[in-house]
Coordinates of C-alpha atoms in Angstrom, one line a residue:
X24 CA -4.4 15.1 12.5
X25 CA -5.8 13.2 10.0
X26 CA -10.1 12.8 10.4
X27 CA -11.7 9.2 10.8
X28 CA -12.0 7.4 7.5
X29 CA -15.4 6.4 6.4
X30 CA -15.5 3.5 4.9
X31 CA -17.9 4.8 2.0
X32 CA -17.7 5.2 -1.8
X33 CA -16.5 8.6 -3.3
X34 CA -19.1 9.6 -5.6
X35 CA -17.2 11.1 -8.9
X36 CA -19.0 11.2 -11.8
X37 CA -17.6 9.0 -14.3
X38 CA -19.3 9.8 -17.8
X39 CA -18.9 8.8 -20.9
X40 CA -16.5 12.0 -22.2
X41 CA -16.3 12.4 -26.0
X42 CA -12.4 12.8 -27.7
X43 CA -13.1 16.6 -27.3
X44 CA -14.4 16.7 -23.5
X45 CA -10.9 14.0 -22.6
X46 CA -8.7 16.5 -24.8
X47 CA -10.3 19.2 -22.6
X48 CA -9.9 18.0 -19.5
X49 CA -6.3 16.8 -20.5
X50 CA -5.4 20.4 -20.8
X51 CA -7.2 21.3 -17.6
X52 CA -5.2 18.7 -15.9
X53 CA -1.7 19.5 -17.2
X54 CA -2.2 23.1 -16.3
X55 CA -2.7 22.8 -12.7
X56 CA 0.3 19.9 -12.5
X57 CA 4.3 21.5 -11.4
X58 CA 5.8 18.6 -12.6
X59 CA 6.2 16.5 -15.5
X60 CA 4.1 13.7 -14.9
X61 CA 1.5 15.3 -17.8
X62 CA -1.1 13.1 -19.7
X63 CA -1.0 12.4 -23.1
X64 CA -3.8 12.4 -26.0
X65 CA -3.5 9.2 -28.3
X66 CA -5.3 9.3 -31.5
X67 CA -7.3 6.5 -30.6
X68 CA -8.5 8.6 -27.7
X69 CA -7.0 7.0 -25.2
X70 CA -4.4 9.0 -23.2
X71 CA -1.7 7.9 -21.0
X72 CA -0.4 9.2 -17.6
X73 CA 1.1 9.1 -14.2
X74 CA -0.7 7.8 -11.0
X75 CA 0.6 8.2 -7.6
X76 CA 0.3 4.6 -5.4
X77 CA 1.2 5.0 -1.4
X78 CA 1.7 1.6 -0.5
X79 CA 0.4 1.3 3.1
X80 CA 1.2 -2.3 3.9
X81 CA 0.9 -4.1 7.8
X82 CA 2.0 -7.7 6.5
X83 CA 5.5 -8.7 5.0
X84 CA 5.5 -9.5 1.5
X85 CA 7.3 -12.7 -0.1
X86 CA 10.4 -11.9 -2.5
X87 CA 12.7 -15.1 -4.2
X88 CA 15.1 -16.1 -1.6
X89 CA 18.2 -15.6 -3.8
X90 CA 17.1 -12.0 -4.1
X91 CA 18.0 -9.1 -1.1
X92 CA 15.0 -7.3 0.1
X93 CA 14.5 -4.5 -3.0
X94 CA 15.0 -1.1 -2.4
X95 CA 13.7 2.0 -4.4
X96 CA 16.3 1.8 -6.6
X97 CA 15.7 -1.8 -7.0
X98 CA 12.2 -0.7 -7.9
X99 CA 13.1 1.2 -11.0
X100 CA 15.4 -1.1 -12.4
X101 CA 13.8 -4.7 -11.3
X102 CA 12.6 -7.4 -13.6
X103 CA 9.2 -8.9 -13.7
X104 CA 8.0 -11.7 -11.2
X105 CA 9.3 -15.1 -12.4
X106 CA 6.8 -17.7 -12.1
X107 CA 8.2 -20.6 -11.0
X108 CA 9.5 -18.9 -7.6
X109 CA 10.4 -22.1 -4.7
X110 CA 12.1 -20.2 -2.0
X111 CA 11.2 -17.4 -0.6
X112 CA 11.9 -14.9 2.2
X113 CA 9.3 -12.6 3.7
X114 CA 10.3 -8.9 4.7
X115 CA 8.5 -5.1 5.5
X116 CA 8.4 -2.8 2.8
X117 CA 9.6 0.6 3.9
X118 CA 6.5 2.2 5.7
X119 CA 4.7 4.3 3.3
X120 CA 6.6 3.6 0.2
X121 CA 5.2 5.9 -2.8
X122 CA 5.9 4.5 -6.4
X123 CA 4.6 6.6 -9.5
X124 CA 2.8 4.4 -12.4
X125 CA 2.9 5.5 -16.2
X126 CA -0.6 3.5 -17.2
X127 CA -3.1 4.0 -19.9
X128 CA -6.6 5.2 -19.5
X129 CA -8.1 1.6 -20.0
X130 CA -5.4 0.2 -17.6
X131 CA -7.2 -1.9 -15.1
X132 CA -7.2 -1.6 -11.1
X133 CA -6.0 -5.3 -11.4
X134 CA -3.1 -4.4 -13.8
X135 CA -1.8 -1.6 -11.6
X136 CA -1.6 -4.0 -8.6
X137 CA 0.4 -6.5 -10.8
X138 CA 3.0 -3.8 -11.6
X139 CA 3.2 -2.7 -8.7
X140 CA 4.1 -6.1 -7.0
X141 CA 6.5 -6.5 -10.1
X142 CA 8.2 -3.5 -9.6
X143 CA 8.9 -4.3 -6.1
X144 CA 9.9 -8.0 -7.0
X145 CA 7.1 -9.4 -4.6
X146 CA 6.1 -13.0 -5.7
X147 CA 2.7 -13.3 -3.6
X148 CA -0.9 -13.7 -5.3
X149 CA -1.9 -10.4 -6.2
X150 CA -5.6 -11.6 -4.9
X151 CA -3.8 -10.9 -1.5
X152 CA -4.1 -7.0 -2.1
X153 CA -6.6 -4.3 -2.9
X154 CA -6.0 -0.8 -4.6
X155 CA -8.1 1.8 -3.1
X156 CA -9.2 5.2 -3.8
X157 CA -9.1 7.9 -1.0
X158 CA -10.3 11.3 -0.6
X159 CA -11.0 14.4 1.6
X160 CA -14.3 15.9 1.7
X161 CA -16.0 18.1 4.2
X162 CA -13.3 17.2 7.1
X163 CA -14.2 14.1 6.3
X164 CA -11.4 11.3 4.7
X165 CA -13.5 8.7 2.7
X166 CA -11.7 5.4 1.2
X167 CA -13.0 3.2 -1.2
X168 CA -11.9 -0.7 -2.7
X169 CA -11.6 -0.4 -6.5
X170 CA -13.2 -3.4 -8.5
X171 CA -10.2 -4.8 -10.5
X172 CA -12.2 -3.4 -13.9
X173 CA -12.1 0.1 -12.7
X174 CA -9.3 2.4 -14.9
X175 CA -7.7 4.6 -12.1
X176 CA -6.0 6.9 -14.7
X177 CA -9.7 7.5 -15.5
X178 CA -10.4 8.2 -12.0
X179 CA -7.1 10.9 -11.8
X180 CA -8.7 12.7 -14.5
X181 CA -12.3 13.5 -13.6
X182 CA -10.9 14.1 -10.1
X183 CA -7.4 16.5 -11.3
X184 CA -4.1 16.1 -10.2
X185 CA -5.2 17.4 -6.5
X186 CA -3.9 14.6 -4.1
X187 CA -6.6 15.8 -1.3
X188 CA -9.5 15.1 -4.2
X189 CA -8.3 11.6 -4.8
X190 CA -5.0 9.3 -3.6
X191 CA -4.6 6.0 -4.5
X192 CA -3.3 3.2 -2.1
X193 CA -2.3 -0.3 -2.1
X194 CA -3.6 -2.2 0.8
X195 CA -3.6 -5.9 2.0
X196 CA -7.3 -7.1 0.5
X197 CA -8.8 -8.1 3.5
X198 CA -11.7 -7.3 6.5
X199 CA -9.2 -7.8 9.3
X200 CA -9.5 -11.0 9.7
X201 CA -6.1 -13.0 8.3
X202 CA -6.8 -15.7 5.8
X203 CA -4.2 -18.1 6.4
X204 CA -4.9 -21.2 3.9
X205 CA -4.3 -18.5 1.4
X206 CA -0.5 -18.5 1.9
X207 CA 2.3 -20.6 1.8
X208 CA 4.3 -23.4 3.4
X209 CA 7.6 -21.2 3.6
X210 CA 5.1 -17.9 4.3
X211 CA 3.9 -19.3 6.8
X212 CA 6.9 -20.5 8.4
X213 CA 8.9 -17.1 8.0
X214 CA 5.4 -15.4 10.1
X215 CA 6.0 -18.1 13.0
X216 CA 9.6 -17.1 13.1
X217 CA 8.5 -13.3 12.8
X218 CA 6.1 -13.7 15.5
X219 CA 8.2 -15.5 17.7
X220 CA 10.9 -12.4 17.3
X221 CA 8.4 -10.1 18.3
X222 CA 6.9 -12.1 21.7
X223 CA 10.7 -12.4 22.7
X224 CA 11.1 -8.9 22.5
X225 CA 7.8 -8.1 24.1
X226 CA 8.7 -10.1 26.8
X227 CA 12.4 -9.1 27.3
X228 CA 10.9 -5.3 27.5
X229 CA 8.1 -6.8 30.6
X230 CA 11.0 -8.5 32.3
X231 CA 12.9 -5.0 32.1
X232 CA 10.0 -3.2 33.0
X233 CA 9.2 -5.1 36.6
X234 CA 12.9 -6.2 37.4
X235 CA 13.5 -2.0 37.3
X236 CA 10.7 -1.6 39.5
X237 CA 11.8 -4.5 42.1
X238 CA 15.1 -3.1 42.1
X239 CA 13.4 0.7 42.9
X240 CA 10.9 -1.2 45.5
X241 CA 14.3 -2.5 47.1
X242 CA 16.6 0.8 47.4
X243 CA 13.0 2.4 49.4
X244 CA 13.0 -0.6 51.6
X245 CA 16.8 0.0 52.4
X246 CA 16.5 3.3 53.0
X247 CA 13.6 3.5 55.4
X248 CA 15.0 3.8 58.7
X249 CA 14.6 0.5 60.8
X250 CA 11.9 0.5 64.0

């Protein structure tokens, strides 16, 4: 079971590396990886990669109306975002939904949020989510909000490819607290009718729950003898 999280920052060590230390850890890093998803030296020295986003949504997100909810496959194959989206229809992403990101070293926290929401065809403000880091240290979980300058390729590689040493996931960017005005007429709208699905089925399960135990109450009343 998984420890509490502690809402603190993870304290890697983020120097300045030179082209040889990067080429060095590069090879360090590809070594320990049983996969393909290997780094790559440019000659400007910046290097390319994969990163690992668990998508760990509570709210639906908004995709165009005239497009079905995407699935993975969708994922792969779909365009970007249009801009100029009027309708729209609000549904759950699959609960922790994993999508791998080929990025560049100076690839921004921002940026990788933006791709993500493209590759999932999600049309809401991309100010609505966070990317955070998350990582497991002395039976301790510890997650941390990137800023949207930090490079999280950067991050992968000081840390290695050990998912238990750092994880990245996409959260809604929030305290708790909802902050309505921030969405949309037609978001809005499809949350009343979402919320009004819900309270009906909450209350169809109550209604089941106490007309069983009435009808229980009933067959012990018409079995005790009478007198």
């Amino acid at each position: 079971m998984e420890s509490r999280l502690q809402d603190e920052p993870v304290e890697w060590e983020t120097p300045d590396l030179s082209l040889a230390e990067i080429e060095k850890k590069i090879k360090e890093y590809n070594g320990q990886i049983n996969s393909n998803l290997f780094m790559s030296l440019n000659k400007d020295g910046s290097y390319t990669g994969f990163i690992k986003v668990q998508l760990k949504l509570v709210r639906p997100v908004s995709v165009p109306s005239s497009k079905k909810p995407p699935s993975l496959q969708d994922a792969r194959q779909g365009p970007g975002r249009s801009a100029s989206v009027r309708r729209r229809t609000s549904f759950y992403l699959p609960k922790d939904t994993v999508k791998h990101l080929h990025v560049l070293s100076r690839t921004r926290a921002r940026e990788v949020i933006e791709a993500l929401l493209r590759k999932f065809l999600v049309v809401d403000d991309p100010r609505k989510f966070a990317l955070f880091e998350r990582a497991e240290r002395h039976g301790q979980v510890y997650l941390r909000k990137l800023s949207d300058d930090e490079q999280p390729l950067r991050l992968r590689l000081l840390a290695g490819p050990s998912d238990k040493a750092l994880s990245f996931i996409l959260k809604e960017n929030d305290s708790g607290e909802v902050n309505w005005d921030a969405f949309s007429m037609p978001e809005l709208h499809n949350f009343l009718r979402i919320l009004q699905r819900e309270e009906e089925a909450h209350l169809r399960q109550i209604l089941q729950k106490y007309s069983y135990c009435r009808q229980k109450i009933q067959e012990a009343l018409h079995a005790c003898p009478l007198g």
